[in-house]
Amino acid sequence: CSEWGGGTGFDLNNPEANGETGERAVYDASAYRAISFMARGNVPVRFALEVPGTMDDLHGVDLALTDEWTEYVISFGDLRQEGWGTAVDFDPTQVVAVLFSVAQDLEFDVAVDDVSFHE
C-alpha cells in the first residue's frame, strides 16, 4: 500500500455479483438521509460514496478511528469531494458504491461492520 494506500468497499447494484450479466449500476438511496456503520481501527479512514463522474474524487468524510468499536452516522449533507478531481454534485439517486480507504505508507488494522442506510 505504499503507492496509493489501501481500501475496501462494495457496489450497491452490480448484476455480476449475483451471477447475472450487466455492468455496475446506480442505487437510488434518496429515501434515506444518512448511512451508518460500526468501525474501529488504528489509522484515519476516508469513508466515501461513489456517484457517476467521481471515480477519482469521491464524496466522503475523513474519520479518526479508535481501537474501540464506534458507531458512525454520516449525513449525506456532510459528504464532500476532496477538491482535486471533477466536481460533481452528490445525488443520492445515483449511488454506485460504498468505500473505505486509508492513506499510503500506513500499517493499518481497520474493521467495518453493520453498514446501513437511515431515514
PDB file of C-alpha atoms in Angstrom:
ATOM      1  CA  CYS A   1       0.000   0.000   0.000  1.00  0.00           C
ATOM      2  CA  SER A   2       2.944   2.345  -0.500  1.00  0.00           C
ATOM      3  CA  GLU A   3       1.812   3.898  -3.778  1.00  0.00           C
ATOM      4  CA  TRP A   4      -1.933   4.567  -3.379  1.00  0.00           C
ATOM      5  CA  GLY A   5      -2.891   3.409   0.079  1.00  0.00           C
ATOM      6  CA  GLY A   6      -5.431   0.692   0.750  1.00  0.00           C
ATOM      7  CA  GLY A   7      -9.149   0.265   0.852  1.00  0.00           C
ATOM      8  CA  THR A   8     -12.241  -1.843   0.677  1.00  0.00           C
ATOM      9  CA  GLY A   9     -15.815  -1.325  -0.374  1.00  0.00           C
ATOM     10  CA  PHE A  10     -18.763  -2.724  -2.225  1.00  0.00           C
ATOM     11  CA  ASP A  11     -21.078  -1.952  -5.125  1.00  0.00           C
ATOM     12  CA  LEU A  12     -24.767  -1.450  -4.358  1.00  0.00           C
ATOM     13  CA  ASN A  13     -26.177  -2.630  -7.681  1.00  0.00           C
ATOM     14  CA  ASN A  14     -23.882  -4.984  -9.546  1.00  0.00           C
ATOM     15  CA  PRO A  15     -25.651  -7.745 -11.504  1.00  0.00           C
ATOM     16  CA  GLU A  16     -22.411  -9.716 -11.955  1.00  0.00           C
ATOM     17  CA  ALA A  17     -22.226 -10.188  -8.173  1.00  0.00           C
ATOM     18  CA  ASN A  18     -25.377 -12.321  -8.486  1.00  0.00           C
ATOM     19  CA  GLY A  19     -24.107 -14.328 -11.456  1.00  0.00           C
ATOM     20  CA  GLU A  20     -26.079 -12.214 -13.919  1.00  0.00           C
ATOM     21  CA  THR A  21     -24.743 -10.195 -16.826  1.00  0.00           C
ATOM     22  CA  GLY A  22     -24.565  -6.441 -16.831  1.00  0.00           C
ATOM     23  CA  GLU A  23     -22.466  -3.539 -15.666  1.00  0.00           C
ATOM     24  CA  ARG A  24     -22.360  -1.763 -12.332  1.00  0.00           C
ATOM     25  CA  ALA A  25     -25.464   0.366 -11.967  1.00  0.00           C
ATOM     26  CA  VAL A  26     -26.686   3.080  -9.633  1.00  0.00           C
ATOM     27  CA  TYR A  27     -28.726   2.558  -6.478  1.00  0.00           C
ATOM     28  CA  ASP A  28     -31.428   5.070  -5.534  1.00  0.00           C
ATOM     29  CA  ALA A  29     -30.703   5.993  -1.905  1.00  0.00           C
ATOM     30  CA  SER A  30     -32.921   9.107  -1.993  1.00  0.00           C
ATOM     31  CA  ALA A  31     -35.336   7.572   0.535  1.00  0.00           C
ATOM     32  CA  TYR A  32     -32.541   7.964   3.092  1.00  0.00           C
ATOM     33  CA  ARG A  33     -30.634  10.908   4.590  1.00  0.00           C
ATOM     34  CA  ALA A  34     -27.659   9.121   6.112  1.00  0.00           C
ATOM     35  CA  ILE A  35     -25.595   5.963   6.227  1.00  0.00           C
ATOM     36  CA  SER A  36     -24.258   4.338   9.396  1.00  0.00           C
ATOM     37  CA  PHE A  37     -21.720   1.682  10.266  1.00  0.00           C
ATOM     38  CA  MET A  38     -19.643   0.365  13.111  1.00  0.00           C
ATOM     39  CA  ALA A  39     -15.874   0.726  12.770  1.00  0.00           C
ATOM     40  CA  ARG A  40     -12.614   0.515  14.652  1.00  0.00           C
ATOM     41  CA  GLY A  41      -9.024   0.960  13.579  1.00  0.00           C
ATOM     42  CA  ASN A  42      -5.574   2.288  14.243  1.00  0.00           C
ATOM     43  CA  VAL A  43      -5.401   4.895  11.447  1.00  0.00           C
ATOM     44  CA  PRO A  44      -7.639   7.610   9.947  1.00  0.00           C
ATOM     45  CA  VAL A  45     -10.071   6.375   7.286  1.00  0.00           C
ATOM     46  CA  ARG A  46     -11.799   8.140   4.425  1.00  0.00           C
ATOM     47  CA  PHE A  47     -15.417   6.993   4.072  1.00  0.00           C
ATOM     48  CA  ALA A  48     -16.949   7.777   0.684  1.00  0.00           C
ATOM     49  CA  LEU A  49     -19.886   7.157  -1.599  1.00  0.00           C
ATOM     50  CA  GLU A  50     -19.253   6.898  -5.322  1.00  0.00           C
ATOM     51  CA  VAL A  51     -21.649   8.522  -7.790  1.00  0.00           C
ATOM     52  CA  PRO A  52     -21.152   8.638 -11.585  1.00  0.00           C
ATOM     53  CA  GLY A  53     -18.420  11.018 -12.678  1.00  0.00           C
ATOM     54  CA  THR A  54     -16.471  10.887  -9.402  1.00  0.00           C
ATOM     55  CA  MET A  55     -14.317   7.776  -9.752  1.00  0.00           C
ATOM     56  CA  ASP A  56     -11.226   9.775  -8.800  1.00  0.00           C
ATOM     57  CA  ASP A  57     -12.674  12.266  -6.278  1.00  0.00           C
ATOM     58  CA  LEU A  58     -15.487  10.701  -4.289  1.00  0.00           C
ATOM     59  CA  HIS A  59     -17.936  12.360  -1.900  1.00  0.00           C
ATOM     60  CA  GLY A  60     -16.839  11.468   1.605  1.00  0.00           C
ATOM     61  CA  VAL A  61     -15.627  12.379   5.065  1.00  0.00           C
ATOM     62  CA  ASP A  62     -12.409  11.732   6.970  1.00  0.00           C
ATOM     63  CA  LEU A  63     -12.770   9.771  10.190  1.00  0.00           C
ATOM     64  CA  ALA A  64     -10.357   9.371  13.092  1.00  0.00           C
ATOM     65  CA  LEU A  65     -10.986   5.780  14.140  1.00  0.00           C
ATOM     66  CA  THR A  66     -10.115   4.428  17.581  1.00  0.00           C
ATOM     67  CA  ASP A  67      -9.411   0.904  18.783  1.00  0.00           C
ATOM     68  CA  GLU A  68     -12.952   0.709  20.255  1.00  0.00           C
ATOM     69  CA  TRP A  69     -15.960  -0.208  18.114  1.00  0.00           C
ATOM     70  CA  THR A  70     -17.811   3.052  17.433  1.00  0.00           C
ATOM     71  CA  GLU A  71     -20.998   3.776  15.510  1.00  0.00           C
ATOM     72  CA  TYR A  72     -20.624   6.436  12.819  1.00  0.00           C
ATOM     73  CA  VAL A  73     -23.686   8.097  11.280  1.00  0.00           C
ATOM     74  CA  ILE A  74     -22.788  10.092   8.185  1.00  0.00           C
ATOM     75  CA  SER A  75     -25.380  12.511   6.818  1.00  0.00           C
ATOM     76  CA  PHE A  76     -25.442  12.838   3.038  1.00  0.00           C
ATOM     77  CA  GLY A  77     -25.194  16.607   3.594  1.00  0.00           C
ATOM     78  CA  ASP A  78     -21.766  16.139   5.221  1.00  0.00           C
ATOM     79  CA  LEU A  79     -20.218  14.375   2.220  1.00  0.00           C
ATOM     80  CA  ARG A  80     -17.628  16.423   0.303  1.00  0.00           C
ATOM     81  CA  GLN A  81     -15.230  15.817  -2.538  1.00  0.00           C
ATOM     82  CA  GLU A  82     -11.595  16.476  -1.720  1.00  0.00           C
ATOM     83  CA  GLY A  83     -11.326  19.066  -4.500  1.00  0.00           C
ATOM     84  CA  TRP A  84      -8.757  17.602  -6.852  1.00  0.00           C
ATOM     85  CA  GLY A  85     -10.963  15.771  -9.359  1.00  0.00           C
ATOM     86  CA  THR A  86     -14.025  16.538 -11.428  1.00  0.00           C
ATOM     87  CA  ALA A  87     -16.553  18.467  -9.327  1.00  0.00           C
ATOM     88  CA  VAL A  88     -19.906  16.664  -9.345  1.00  0.00           C
ATOM     89  CA  ASP A  89     -22.905  17.366  -7.104  1.00  0.00           C
ATOM     90  CA  PHE A  90     -23.799  14.493  -4.785  1.00  0.00           C
ATOM     91  CA  ASP A  91     -27.028  12.892  -5.985  1.00  0.00           C
ATOM     92  CA  PRO A  92     -28.464  10.235  -3.649  1.00  0.00           C
ATOM     93  CA  THR A  93     -30.430   8.728  -6.552  1.00  0.00           C
ATOM     94  CA  GLN A  94     -27.139   7.816  -8.223  1.00  0.00           C
ATOM     95  CA  VAL A  95     -25.053   5.959  -5.600  1.00  0.00           C
ATOM     96  CA  VAL A  96     -22.806   3.288  -7.095  1.00  0.00           C
ATOM     97  CA  ALA A  97     -20.574   2.114  -4.245  1.00  0.00           C
ATOM     98  CA  VAL A  98     -19.594   2.456  -0.580  1.00  0.00           C
ATOM     99  CA  LEU A  99     -15.847   2.754   0.025  1.00  0.00           C
ATOM    100  CA  PHE A 100     -13.384   2.943   2.920  1.00  0.00           C
ATOM    101  CA  SER A 101      -9.751   3.896   2.296  1.00  0.00           C
ATOM    102  CA  VAL A 102      -6.516   4.634   4.154  1.00  0.00           C
ATOM    103  CA  ALA A 103      -3.576   6.767   3.064  1.00  0.00           C
ATOM    104  CA  GLN A 104      -0.410   5.300   1.653  1.00  0.00           C
ATOM    105  CA  ASP A 105       2.523   4.069   3.733  1.00  0.00           C
ATOM    106  CA  LEU A 106       0.425   3.216   6.801  1.00  0.00           C
ATOM    107  CA  GLU A 107       0.366  -0.075   8.649  1.00  0.00           C
ATOM    108  CA  PHE A 108      -3.319  -0.432   9.327  1.00  0.00           C
ATOM    109  CA  ASP A 109      -5.798  -2.651  11.090  1.00  0.00           C
ATOM    110  CA  VAL A 110      -9.320  -1.463  10.249  1.00  0.00           C
ATOM    111  CA  ALA A 111     -12.648  -3.259  10.694  1.00  0.00           C
ATOM    112  CA  VAL A 112     -16.116  -2.190   9.493  1.00  0.00           C
ATOM    113  CA  ASP A 113     -19.468  -3.830  10.214  1.00  0.00           C
ATOM    114  CA  ASP A 114     -23.244  -3.251  10.071  1.00  0.00           C
ATOM    115  CA  VAL A 115     -23.383  -0.778   7.170  1.00  0.00           C
ATOM    116  CA  SER A 116     -26.938   0.518   6.640  1.00  0.00           C
ATOM    117  CA  PHE A 117     -28.889   3.449   5.252  1.00  0.00           C
ATOM    118  CA  HIS A 118     -31.052   5.624   7.557  1.00  0.00           C
ATOM    119  CA  GLU A 119     -34.018   7.915   7.000  1.00  0.00           C
TER     120      GLU A 119
END
